[in-house]
Amino acid sequence: MDNIISTLLLLYSLLTGSGEHNTAVKQLAIAYLNSAAGQTIINPDAAANGGELSGKNHAGLVKKDPQPETPPIKGIYVTAHSAGGARMESLLKLLDDTDLNSMVIDIKDDNGYITYPTTTPELLEVGASKKYIRDINELMLTLKKHNIYPIARIVVFKDTVLARKQPELSFLQQDGTIWKNNRGESFVNPYRKEVWDYNIAVAKEAAKLGFKEIQFDYVRFPEGFDNKSDTLTFSKADQSRVDTVAGFVKYAREQLQPLGVRVSVDIFGYAASVPTAEGIGQDFVKISNDVHVISPMVYPSHYSTGWFKQKDPDKSPYETIKGAMLDTHKKLDPGTESKPIIRPWIQDFTASWLGAGHFVKYGKTEVEAQIRALKETGIKEFLLWNAGNKYTPNVEYD
């Protein structure tokens, strides 16, 4: 009966969720279908005529933390609307009054818009900008004044704006229209180097504006890609999807290295607990090898019945986070030479979509339980996710 309930809840989540962090649960199901272990040969140059990957394989630059003196980061997610609006005042006060010290701010959002009025011709030619953050320089000065470590979130391969503007960089259906998922969102093709270079150009501008870290999100192919790839038209290369995604990460890090910024990647939390998710092209270890920070999204609500021996993981935040972190250590500890900082995303929202009896209202007790589990497994850093940027008051973050 538990398995039936879990399956029904999972299907419900697929229909009602939105956003990478809110839909990570669906990848749990996909992982079981698409997971397969494999070797990855990362192509660091990935340069090719016509936007396809080359077969060149160069030594590449050695990964080195450009900010080794940075204190442990404890941050919150901030939308561009909040960063450029009235809510920013209360978020600044939250960081002033607590041990939180960082903000992850949308610089290229889930739709693909650059969130401030950039004047860089290269960026405007390829993408499009909005004035959610009307004065980006003023924002950076404010963050510096409050001693806030600024992280620029850049959504990479989910990019409806670019897909519509340049359909040849996307996935086309048999009738020539752009493919969309069930939420009306489109992805661009990770095989295309033009897409790589555009996102890295956004990252470079963010670094020059003063962001200390670039956090890439949606570094993957569309969910369930295995089930639709044969019916879509798009440029391909000989490399596997895992090779391609890992190649982008390495290329991005090397391109950004001269600017002194850290590179981080968001990845599904379950990826530390299962073999390679070949369908979407994510390999936890391969990606971790080429980032300074890895941020698994280990929200208890996104694990189904049975994970970490919990009937309802959302109701067991301590046990779920602890289990996820133990699996993460198992994945990464053998490769200590290239091991990144582990900085998980944790839950500060209530997953009411799970249905009565399968969730709890998240507040001070639940957030602190997750932080305690992190500390007990040797994790000193974390990020809090709440899509509306409404964070629980009076939490002890130390």
mmCIF file of C-alpha atoms in Angstrom:
data_model
loop_
_atom_site.group_PDB
_atom_site.id
_atom_site.type_symbol
_atom_site.label_atom_id
_atom_site.label_comp_id
_atom_site.label_asym_id
_atom_site.label_seq_id
_atom_site.Cartn_x
_atom_site.Cartn_y
_atom_site.Cartn_z
ATOM 1 C CA MET A 1 0.000 0.000 0.000
ATOM 2 C CA ASP A 2 2.853 2.393 0.821
ATOM 3 C CA ASN A 3 4.315 1.876 -2.658
ATOM 4 C CA ILE A 4 0.958 2.644 -4.266
ATOM 5 C CA ILE A 5 0.531 5.802 -2.186
ATOM 6 C CA SER A 6 4.094 6.882 -2.954
ATOM 7 C CA THR A 7 3.521 6.400 -6.684
ATOM 8 C CA LEU A 8 0.289 8.396 -6.606
ATOM 9 C CA LEU A 9 1.989 11.213 -4.688
ATOM 10 C CA LEU A 10 4.850 11.221 -7.154
ATOM 11 C CA LEU A 11 2.441 11.495 -10.083
ATOM 12 C CA TYR A 12 0.620 14.313 -8.286
ATOM 13 C CA SER A 13 3.892 16.147 -7.804
ATOM 14 C CA LEU A 14 4.675 15.770 -11.506
ATOM 15 C CA LEU A 15 1.425 17.509 -12.330
ATOM 16 C CA THR A 16 1.585 20.289 -9.766
ATOM 17 C CA GLY A 17 5.248 21.144 -9.255
ATOM 18 C CA SER A 18 7.151 23.930 -10.952
ATOM 19 C CA GLY A 19 10.767 24.990 -11.180
ATOM 20 C CA GLU A 20 13.973 23.004 -10.873
ATOM 21 C CA HIS A 21 13.921 22.887 -7.091
ATOM 22 C CA ASN A 22 10.187 22.219 -6.878
ATOM 23 C CA THR A 23 10.253 19.479 -9.553
ATOM 24 C CA ALA A 24 13.345 17.607 -8.456
ATOM 25 C CA VAL A 25 11.011 14.894 -7.177
ATOM 26 C CA LYS A 26 10.165 13.851 -10.708
ATOM 27 C CA GLN A 27 13.815 13.104 -11.402
ATOM 28 C CA LEU A 28 13.620 10.512 -8.665
ATOM 29 C CA ALA A 29 11.380 8.429 -10.880
ATOM 30 C CA ILE A 30 13.434 9.162 -13.971
ATOM 31 C CA ALA A 31 16.583 8.037 -12.211
ATOM 32 C CA TYR A 32 15.247 4.552 -11.763
ATOM 33 C CA LEU A 33 14.550 4.346 -15.477
ATOM 34 C CA ASN A 34 17.622 6.093 -16.816
ATOM 35 C CA SER A 35 20.361 5.411 -14.294
ATOM 36 C CA ALA A 36 23.373 3.524 -15.560
ATOM 37 C CA ALA A 37 26.980 3.575 -14.506
ATOM 38 C CA GLY A 38 29.532 4.655 -17.098
ATOM 39 C CA GLN A 39 32.894 6.221 -17.807
ATOM 40 C CA THR A 40 33.130 9.876 -18.765
ATOM 41 C CA ILE A 41 35.897 11.379 -20.827
ATOM 42 C CA ILE A 42 35.482 15.098 -20.350
ATOM 43 C CA ASN A 43 36.311 17.218 -23.359
ATOM 44 C CA PRO A 44 37.576 20.499 -21.872
ATOM 45 C CA ASP A 45 37.794 22.462 -25.097
ATOM 46 C CA ALA A 46 34.544 21.349 -26.702
ATOM 47 C CA ALA A 47 35.113 23.849 -29.489
ATOM 48 C CA ALA A 48 33.825 23.094 -32.949
ATOM 49 C CA ASN A 49 32.672 24.700 -36.133
ATOM 50 C CA GLY A 50 28.928 24.719 -36.486
ATOM 51 C CA GLY A 51 28.381 24.576 -32.745
ATOM 52 C CA GLU A 52 29.165 20.899 -32.270
ATOM 53 C CA LEU A 53 31.757 19.454 -29.948
ATOM 54 C CA SER A 54 35.212 18.685 -31.192
ATOM 55 C CA GLY A 55 37.234 15.569 -30.557
ATOM 56 C CA LYS A 56 40.150 17.539 -29.119
ATOM 57 C CA ASN A 57 41.276 16.599 -25.652
ATOM 58 C CA HIS A 58 43.650 18.980 -23.907
ATOM 59 C CA ALA A 59 45.139 18.937 -20.451
ATOM 60 C CA GLY A 60 43.018 21.830 -19.174
ATOM 61 C CA LEU A 61 43.602 24.000 -16.125
ATOM 62 C CA VAL A 62 43.980 22.506 -12.673
ATOM 63 C CA LYS A 63 41.033 23.146 -10.377
ATOM 64 C CA LYS A 64 42.018 25.439 -7.525
ATOM 65 C CA ASP A 65 39.789 27.323 -5.093
ATOM 66 C CA PRO A 66 40.268 31.017 -5.969
ATOM 67 C CA GLN A 67 38.909 32.062 -2.555
ATOM 68 C CA PRO A 68 40.427 29.689 0.021
ATOM 69 C CA GLU A 69 39.996 32.214 2.852
ATOM 70 C CA THR A 70 36.224 32.516 2.404
ATOM 71 C CA PRO A 71 34.353 31.605 5.614
ATOM 72 C CA PRO A 72 31.676 28.886 5.530
ATOM 73 C CA ILE A 73 28.754 30.089 3.427
ATOM 74 C CA LYS A 74 25.222 29.992 4.814
ATOM 75 C CA GLY A 75 22.845 31.584 2.376
ATOM 76 C CA ILE A 76 19.336 32.100 1.063
ATOM 77 C CA TYR A 77 17.788 32.105 -2.395
ATOM 78 C CA VAL A 78 16.653 35.527 -3.643
ATOM 79 C CA THR A 79 14.615 36.015 -6.803
ATOM 80 C CA ALA A 80 15.331 38.967 -9.049
ATOM 81 C CA HIS A 81 11.913 40.368 -8.088
ATOM 82 C CA SER A 82 12.947 40.342 -4.425
ATOM 83 C CA ALA A 83 16.450 41.647 -5.119
ATOM 84 C CA GLY A 84 15.034 44.596 -7.024
ATOM 85 C CA GLY A 85 11.938 45.147 -4.902
ATOM 86 C CA ALA A 86 10.606 45.967 -1.470
ATOM 87 C CA ARG A 87 11.247 42.504 0.003
ATOM 88 C CA MET A 88 15.003 43.066 -0.175
ATOM 89 C CA GLU A 89 14.872 45.263 2.933
ATOM 90 C CA SER A 90 13.565 42.446 5.121
ATOM 91 C CA LEU A 91 16.016 39.950 3.606
ATOM 92 C CA LEU A 92 18.933 42.259 4.358
ATOM 93 C CA LYS A 93 17.727 42.540 7.942
ATOM 94 C CA LEU A 94 17.530 38.751 8.186
ATOM 95 C CA LEU A 95 21.193 38.459 7.241
ATOM 96 C CA ASP A 96 22.203 41.380 9.452
ATOM 97 C CA ASP A 97 20.532 39.760 12.471
ATOM 98 C CA THR A 98 21.632 36.127 12.005
ATOM 99 C CA ASP A 99 24.606 33.954 11.064
ATOM 100 C CA LEU A 100 23.458 33.876 7.443
ATOM 101 C CA ASN A 101 26.019 35.564 5.208
ATOM 102 C CA SER A 102 25.145 34.980 1.549
ATOM 103 C CA MET A 103 22.492 35.505 -1.102
ATOM 104 C CA VAL A 104 22.010 33.432 -4.256
ATOM 105 C CA ILE A 105 20.449 35.912 -6.670
ATOM 106 C CA ASP A 106 18.857 35.151 -10.048
ATOM 107 C CA ILE A 107 20.969 36.797 -12.749
ATOM 108 C CA LYS A 108 19.624 34.623 -15.600
ATOM 109 C CA ASP A 109 16.288 33.267 -14.483
ATOM 110 C CA ASP A 110 14.168 30.165 -15.105
ATOM 111 C CA ASN A 111 12.683 31.672 -18.260
ATOM 112 C CA GLY A 112 16.075 32.636 -19.634
ATOM 113 C CA TYR A 113 15.882 36.388 -19.041
ATOM 114 C CA ILE A 114 18.924 38.299 -17.848
ATOM 115 C CA THR A 115 17.381 39.990 -14.834
ATOM 116 C CA TYR A 116 18.943 43.441 -15.084
ATOM 117 C CA PRO A 117 19.221 45.926 -17.988
ATOM 118 C CA THR A 118 22.536 44.791 -19.430
ATOM 119 C CA THR A 119 24.005 46.923 -22.180
ATOM 120 C CA THR A 120 26.447 44.302 -23.437
ATOM 121 C CA PRO A 121 25.762 43.799 -27.182
ATOM 122 C CA GLU A 122 26.854 40.158 -27.129
ATOM 123 C CA LEU A 123 24.311 39.289 -24.461
ATOM 124 C CA LEU A 124 21.470 41.251 -26.032
ATOM 125 C CA GLU A 125 22.130 39.760 -29.452
ATOM 126 C CA VAL A 126 21.711 36.232 -28.172
ATOM 127 C CA GLY A 127 19.328 36.643 -25.221
ATOM 128 C CA ALA A 128 17.062 39.261 -23.681
ATOM 129 C CA SER A 129 16.974 41.228 -20.444
ATOM 130 C CA LYS A 130 14.332 42.470 -18.023
ATOM 131 C CA LYS A 131 14.492 45.299 -15.495
ATOM 132 C CA TYR A 132 13.682 43.233 -12.420
ATOM 133 C CA ILE A 133 16.875 44.608 -10.859
ATOM 134 C CA ARG A 134 16.856 48.159 -12.142
ATOM 135 C CA ASP A 135 20.289 49.150 -10.856
ATOM 136 C CA ILE A 136 22.617 46.174 -10.603
ATOM 137 C CA ASN A 137 25.572 48.284 -9.499
ATOM 138 C CA GLU A 138 23.586 49.746 -6.620
ATOM 139 C CA LEU A 139 22.580 46.221 -5.593
ATOM 140 C CA MET A 140 26.208 45.117 -5.534
ATOM 141 C CA LEU A 141 27.143 48.096 -3.369
ATOM 142 C CA THR A 142 24.329 47.251 -0.963
ATOM 143 C CA LEU A 143 25.490 43.647 -0.667
ATOM 144 C CA LYS A 144 29.035 44.803 0.006
ATOM 145 C CA LYS A 145 27.836 47.281 2.633
ATOM 146 C CA HIS A 146 26.056 44.470 4.480
ATOM 147 C CA ASN A 147 29.054 42.141 4.102
ATOM 148 C CA ILE A 148 27.012 39.637 2.079
ATOM 149 C CA TYR A 149 28.776 37.046 -0.070
ATOM 150 C CA PRO A 150 27.092 37.432 -3.498
ATOM 151 C CA ILE A 151 26.350 34.349 -5.627
ATOM 152 C CA ALA A 152 24.951 34.720 -9.148
ATOM 153 C CA ARG A 153 22.467 31.992 -10.094
ATOM 154 C CA ILE A 154 22.445 31.304 -13.826
ATOM 155 C CA VAL A 155 19.881 28.890 -15.270
ATOM 156 C CA VAL A 156 21.711 27.283 -18.183
ATOM 157 C CA PHE A 157 19.951 24.810 -20.456
ATOM 158 C CA LYS A 158 16.342 25.576 -19.554
ATOM 159 C CA ASP A 159 15.954 28.741 -21.598
ATOM 160 C CA THR A 160 12.620 29.458 -23.245
ATOM 161 C CA VAL A 161 13.785 32.935 -24.304
ATOM 162 C CA LEU A 162 16.767 31.660 -26.299
ATOM 163 C CA ALA A 163 14.830 28.695 -27.704
ATOM 164 C CA ARG A 164 12.230 31.059 -29.154
ATOM 165 C CA LYS A 165 14.811 33.536 -30.390
ATOM 166 C CA GLN A 166 17.047 30.929 -32.024
ATOM 167 C CA PRO A 167 15.078 27.696 -32.550
ATOM 168 C CA GLU A 168 18.083 26.042 -34.171
ATOM 169 C CA LEU A 169 19.723 25.998 -30.738
ATOM 170 C CA SER A 170 16.781 24.132 -29.251
ATOM 171 C CA PHE A 171 14.923 20.855 -29.809
ATOM 172 C CA LEU A 172 12.394 20.843 -32.640
ATOM 173 C CA GLN A 173 9.359 18.627 -33.021
ATOM 174 C CA GLN A 174 8.509 16.868 -36.278
ATOM 175 C CA ASP A 175 6.270 19.749 -37.355
ATOM 176 C CA GLY A 176 9.145 22.213 -36.912
ATOM 177 C CA THR A 177 7.853 23.811 -33.718
ATOM 178 C CA ILE A 178 9.932 24.184 -30.579
ATOM 179 C CA TRP A 179 9.536 21.364 -28.073
ATOM 180 C CA LYS A 180 8.003 22.327 -24.715
ATOM 181 C CA ASN A 181 7.596 20.380 -21.507
ATOM 182 C CA ASN A 182 4.250 20.057 -19.735
ATOM 183 C CA ARG A 183 4.758 23.466 -18.109
ATOM 184 C CA GLY A 184 5.311 25.220 -21.431
ATOM 185 C CA GLU A 185 9.066 25.572 -20.874
ATOM 186 C CA SER A 186 11.701 24.951 -23.533
ATOM 187 C CA PHE A 187 15.316 23.829 -23.286
ATOM 188 C CA VAL A 188 18.295 24.662 -25.445
ATOM 189 C CA ASN A 189 20.683 22.050 -26.747
ATOM 190 C CA PRO A 190 23.656 21.257 -24.459
ATOM 191 C CA TYR A 191 25.559 19.965 -27.502
ATOM 192 C CA ARG A 192 25.726 23.483 -28.972
ATOM 193 C CA LYS A 193 28.820 25.432 -28.047
ATOM 194 C CA GLU A 194 27.028 28.704 -28.825
ATOM 195 C CA VAL A 195 24.809 27.950 -25.835
ATOM 196 C CA TRP A 196 27.860 27.266 -23.681
ATOM 197 C CA ASP A 197 29.546 30.513 -24.663
ATOM 198 C CA TYR A 198 26.416 32.613 -24.158
ATOM 199 C CA ASN A 199 25.906 31.385 -20.594
ATOM 200 C CA ILE A 200 29.593 31.810 -19.825
ATOM 201 C CA ALA A 201 29.405 35.368 -21.195
ATOM 202 C CA VAL A 202 26.564 36.061 -18.736
ATOM 203 C CA ALA A 203 28.711 34.552 -15.976
ATOM 204 C CA LYS A 204 31.709 36.674 -16.934
ATOM 205 C CA GLU A 205 29.650 39.850 -16.744
ATOM 206 C CA ALA A 206 28.314 38.765 -13.331
ATOM 207 C CA ALA A 207 31.879 38.227 -12.140
ATOM 208 C CA LYS A 208 32.918 41.656 -13.372
ATOM 209 C CA LEU A 209 29.931 43.185 -11.563
ATOM 210 C CA GLY A 210 31.304 41.801 -8.311
ATOM 211 C CA PHE A 211 29.694 38.394 -7.759
ATOM 212 C CA LYS A 212 32.125 36.091 -5.964
ATOM 213 C CA GLU A 213 30.594 32.858 -7.201
ATOM 214 C CA ILE A 214 28.710 31.655 -10.252
ATOM 215 C CA GLN A 215 26.087 29.030 -9.531
ATOM 216 C CA PHE A 216 24.902 27.143 -12.604
ATOM 217 C CA ASP A 217 21.447 25.545 -12.399
ATOM 218 C CA TYR A 218 19.622 23.298 -14.895
ATOM 219 C CA VAL A 219 22.937 21.898 -16.061
ATOM 220 C CA ARG A 220 21.245 18.994 -17.806
ATOM 221 C CA PHE A 221 19.073 17.766 -20.648
ATOM 222 C CA PRO A 222 15.266 17.900 -20.278
ATOM 223 C CA GLU A 223 13.686 15.430 -17.891
ATOM 224 C CA GLY A 224 12.704 12.164 -19.551
ATOM 225 C CA PHE A 225 14.882 13.006 -22.543
ATOM 226 C CA ASP A 226 15.426 9.338 -23.386
ATOM 227 C CA ASN A 227 11.738 8.987 -24.122
ATOM 228 C CA LYS A 228 11.591 11.849 -26.598
ATOM 229 C CA SER A 229 15.042 12.300 -28.164
ATOM 230 C CA ASP A 230 14.349 10.025 -31.141
ATOM 231 C CA THR A 231 11.367 12.154 -32.156
ATOM 232 C CA LEU A 232 13.166 15.503 -31.928
ATOM 233 C CA THR A 233 15.466 17.287 -34.353
ATOM 234 C CA PHE A 234 18.639 18.777 -32.870
ATOM 235 C CA SER A 235 22.390 18.955 -33.432
ATOM 236 C CA LYS A 236 24.244 16.035 -31.932
ATOM 237 C CA ALA A 237 27.809 14.983 -31.269
ATOM 238 C CA ASP A 238 29.454 11.625 -30.704
ATOM 239 C CA GLN A 239 29.777 12.292 -26.993
ATOM 240 C CA SER A 240 27.244 10.951 -24.524
ATOM 241 C CA ARG A 241 24.938 13.293 -22.669
ATOM 242 C CA VAL A 242 26.956 12.774 -19.482
ATOM 243 C CA ASP A 243 30.174 13.669 -21.317
ATOM 244 C CA THR A 244 28.555 16.765 -22.775
ATOM 245 C CA VAL A 245 27.190 18.130 -19.502
ATOM 246 C CA ALA A 246 30.435 17.408 -17.650
ATOM 247 C CA GLY A 247 32.331 18.996 -20.524
ATOM 248 C CA PHE A 248 30.352 22.205 -20.193
ATOM 249 C CA VAL A 249 31.096 22.383 -16.479
ATOM 250 C CA LYS A 250 34.827 21.977 -17.028
ATOM 251 C CA TYR A 251 34.866 24.461 -19.908
ATOM 252 C CA ALA A 252 32.957 27.013 -17.825
ATOM 253 C CA ARG A 253 35.321 26.679 -14.886
ATOM 254 C CA GLU A 254 38.371 27.129 -17.087
ATOM 255 C CA GLN A 255 36.863 30.142 -18.845
ATOM 256 C CA LEU A 256 36.003 31.797 -15.531
ATOM 257 C CA GLN A 257 39.224 30.934 -13.719
ATOM 258 C CA PRO A 258 41.061 34.168 -14.691
ATOM 259 C CA LEU A 259 38.280 36.195 -13.046
ATOM 260 C CA GLY A 260 38.822 34.680 -9.611
ATOM 261 C CA VAL A 261 35.268 33.462 -9.064
ATOM 262 C CA ARG A 262 34.154 30.149 -7.677
ATOM 263 C CA VAL A 263 32.033 27.901 -9.873
ATOM 264 C CA SER A 264 29.212 25.872 -8.342
ATOM 265 C CA VAL A 265 26.512 23.626 -9.759
ATOM 266 C CA ASP A 266 23.084 22.667 -8.433
ATOM 267 C CA ILE A 267 22.335 18.968 -8.794
ATOM 268 C CA PHE A 268 19.486 16.711 -7.731
ATOM 269 C CA GLY A 269 20.005 15.351 -4.233
ATOM 270 C CA TYR A 270 19.186 11.792 -5.225
ATOM 271 C CA ALA A 271 22.126 11.868 -7.668
ATOM 272 C CA ALA A 272 24.417 11.067 -4.734
ATOM 273 C CA SER A 273 22.388 7.949 -3.993
ATOM 274 C CA VAL A 274 21.936 6.386 -7.460
ATOM 275 C CA PRO A 275 24.172 5.580 -10.458
ATOM 276 C CA THR A 276 24.638 8.078 -13.264
ATOM 277 C CA ALA A 277 21.414 9.629 -14.586
ATOM 278 C CA GLU A 278 22.303 9.064 -18.225
ATOM 279 C CA GLY A 279 18.964 10.304 -19.522
ATOM 280 C CA ILE A 280 19.458 13.881 -18.331
ATOM 281 C CA GLY A 281 23.252 13.728 -18.544
ATOM 282 C CA GLN A 282 24.103 14.254 -14.872
ATOM 283 C CA ASP A 283 26.884 12.356 -13.128
ATOM 284 C CA PHE A 284 27.399 13.511 -9.543
ATOM 285 C CA VAL A 285 31.089 12.604 -9.392
ATOM 286 C CA LYS A 286 32.019 13.864 -12.857
ATOM 287 C CA ILE A 287 30.406 17.249 -12.231
ATOM 288 C CA SER A 288 31.893 17.465 -8.732
ATOM 289 C CA ASN A 289 35.377 16.947 -10.134
ATOM 290 C CA ASP A 290 35.191 20.268 -11.968
ATOM 291 C CA VAL A 291 33.449 22.637 -9.581
ATOM 292 C CA HIS A 292 34.617 24.430 -6.480
ATOM 293 C CA VAL A 293 31.215 23.906 -4.836
ATOM 294 C CA ILE A 294 28.548 21.246 -5.364
ATOM 295 C CA SER A 295 25.016 21.987 -4.142
ATOM 296 C CA PRO A 296 22.802 18.897 -4.003
ATOM 297 C CA MET A 297 19.120 19.738 -3.569
ATOM 298 C CA VAL A 298 18.329 17.429 -0.649
ATOM 299 C CA TYR A 299 14.859 18.660 0.274
ATOM 300 C CA PRO A 300 13.155 15.976 2.405
ATOM 301 C CA SER A 301 9.897 16.553 0.506
ATOM 302 C CA HIS A 302 11.503 15.372 -2.710
ATOM 303 C CA TYR A 303 12.251 11.873 -1.491
ATOM 304 C CA SER A 304 9.543 9.219 -1.720
ATOM 305 C CA THR A 305 8.529 6.484 0.700
ATOM 306 C CA GLY A 306 11.373 4.184 1.680
ATOM 307 C CA TRP A 307 14.270 6.556 1.204
ATOM 308 C CA PHE A 308 16.652 6.373 4.167
ATOM 309 C CA LYS A 309 14.174 3.958 5.814
ATOM 310 C CA GLN A 310 11.585 6.715 6.223
ATOM 311 C CA LYS A 311 7.909 6.178 5.441
ATOM 312 C CA ASP A 312 7.424 9.920 4.872
ATOM 313 C CA PRO A 313 10.820 11.608 4.411
ATOM 314 C CA ASP A 314 9.253 15.074 4.557
ATOM 315 C CA LYS A 315 8.192 14.334 8.136
ATOM 316 C CA SER A 316 11.730 13.211 9.046
ATOM 317 C CA PRO A 317 14.006 16.123 8.073
ATOM 318 C CA TYR A 318 16.889 15.077 10.322
ATOM 319 C CA GLU A 319 16.987 11.454 9.187
ATOM 320 C CA THR A 320 16.542 12.333 5.519
ATOM 321 C CA ILE A 321 19.273 14.959 5.410
ATOM 322 C CA LYS A 322 21.645 12.743 7.353
ATOM 323 C CA GLY A 323 21.077 9.855 4.963
ATOM 324 C CA ALA A 324 21.559 12.085 1.938
ATOM 325 C CA MET A 325 24.815 13.476 3.311
ATOM 326 C CA LEU A 326 26.187 10.026 4.141
ATOM 327 C CA ASP A 327 25.502 8.995 0.534
ATOM 328 C CA THR A 328 27.174 12.196 -0.698
ATOM 329 C CA HIS A 329 30.304 11.422 1.300
ATOM 330 C CA LYS A 330 30.373 7.896 -0.129
ATOM 331 C CA LYS A 331 30.274 9.331 -3.651
ATOM 332 C CA LEU A 332 32.926 11.983 -3.143
ATOM 333 C CA ASP A 333 35.294 10.838 -0.406
ATOM 334 C CA PRO A 334 37.244 8.420 -2.648
ATOM 335 C CA GLY A 335 38.203 11.333 -4.919
ATOM 336 C CA THR A 336 39.598 13.637 -2.248
ATOM 337 C CA GLU A 337 42.059 15.318 -4.612
ATOM 338 C CA SER A 338 39.294 17.029 -6.597
ATOM 339 C CA LYS A 339 36.564 17.018 -3.950
ATOM 340 C CA PRO A 340 34.569 20.270 -3.917
ATOM 341 C CA ILE A 341 32.968 22.081 -1.013
ATOM 342 C CA ILE A 342 29.642 20.382 -0.274
ATOM 343 C CA ARG A 343 26.989 23.058 0.225
ATOM 344 C CA PRO A 344 23.493 21.532 0.085
ATOM 345 C CA TRP A 345 20.204 23.233 -0.576
ATOM 346 C CA ILE A 346 17.851 22.501 2.332
ATOM 347 C CA GLN A 347 14.125 22.997 2.785
ATOM 348 C CA ASP A 348 12.444 26.055 4.265
ATOM 349 C CA PHE A 349 9.029 25.558 2.667
ATOM 350 C CA THR A 350 5.996 23.378 3.335
ATOM 351 C CA ALA A 351 5.298 20.628 0.792
ATOM 352 C CA SER A 352 1.511 20.563 1.154
ATOM 353 C CA TRP A 353 1.194 18.931 -2.282
ATOM 354 C CA LEU A 354 2.279 15.650 -0.692
ATOM 355 C CA GLY A 355 -1.187 15.331 0.818
ATOM 356 C CA ALA A 356 -2.578 15.039 4.315
ATOM 357 C CA GLY A 357 -0.565 12.774 6.571
ATOM 358 C CA HIS A 358 2.526 12.853 4.380
ATOM 359 C CA PHE A 359 3.961 16.285 5.140
ATOM 360 C CA VAL A 360 4.520 18.635 8.043
ATOM 361 C CA LYS A 361 4.513 22.394 8.180
ATOM 362 C CA TYR A 362 8.131 23.469 8.069
ATOM 363 C CA GLY A 363 9.305 25.951 10.664
ATOM 364 C CA LYS A 364 12.070 26.501 13.180
ATOM 365 C CA THR A 365 12.168 22.877 14.408
ATOM 366 C CA GLU A 366 12.356 21.353 10.924
ATOM 367 C CA VAL A 367 14.956 23.784 9.564
ATOM 368 C CA GLU A 368 17.164 23.365 12.627
ATOM 369 C CA ALA A 369 16.841 19.566 12.387
ATOM 370 C CA GLN A 370 18.291 19.711 8.871
ATOM 371 C CA ILE A 371 21.156 21.951 9.986
ATOM 372 C CA ARG A 372 21.910 19.594 12.877
ATOM 373 C CA ALA A 373 22.079 16.650 10.471
ATOM 374 C CA LEU A 374 24.510 18.580 8.276
ATOM 375 C CA LYS A 375 26.761 19.433 11.213
ATOM 376 C CA GLU A 376 26.803 15.832 12.422
ATOM 377 C CA THR A 377 27.957 14.669 9.002
ATOM 378 C CA GLY A 378 30.721 17.266 8.747
ATOM 379 C CA ILE A 379 28.935 19.739 6.452
ATOM 380 C CA LYS A 380 29.530 23.360 7.440
ATOM 381 C CA GLU A 381 27.733 25.154 4.603
ATOM 382 C CA PHE A 382 24.155 25.256 3.330
ATOM 383 C CA LEU A 383 21.638 27.245 1.317
ATOM 384 C CA LEU A 384 17.964 27.737 2.199
ATOM 385 C CA TRP A 385 15.336 27.434 -0.519
ATOM 386 C CA ASN A 386 11.973 29.119 -0.416
ATOM 387 C CA ALA A 387 10.601 30.070 -3.831
ATOM 388 C CA GLY A 388 8.773 33.084 -2.371
ATOM 389 C CA ASN A 389 11.787 34.135 -0.273
ATOM 390 C CA LYS A 390 9.762 33.921 2.967
ATOM 391 C CA TYR A 391 12.151 32.411 5.470
ATOM 392 C CA THR A 392 11.382 31.058 8.929
ATOM 393 C CA PRO A 393 12.129 33.567 11.715
ATOM 394 C CA ASN A 394 14.177 32.873 14.853
ATOM 395 C CA VAL A 395 16.146 29.940 13.409
ATOM 396 C CA GLU A 396 19.554 29.208 14.908
ATOM 397 C CA TYR A 397 21.843 28.872 11.910
ATOM 398 C CA ASP A 398 25.147 28.275 13.679
#
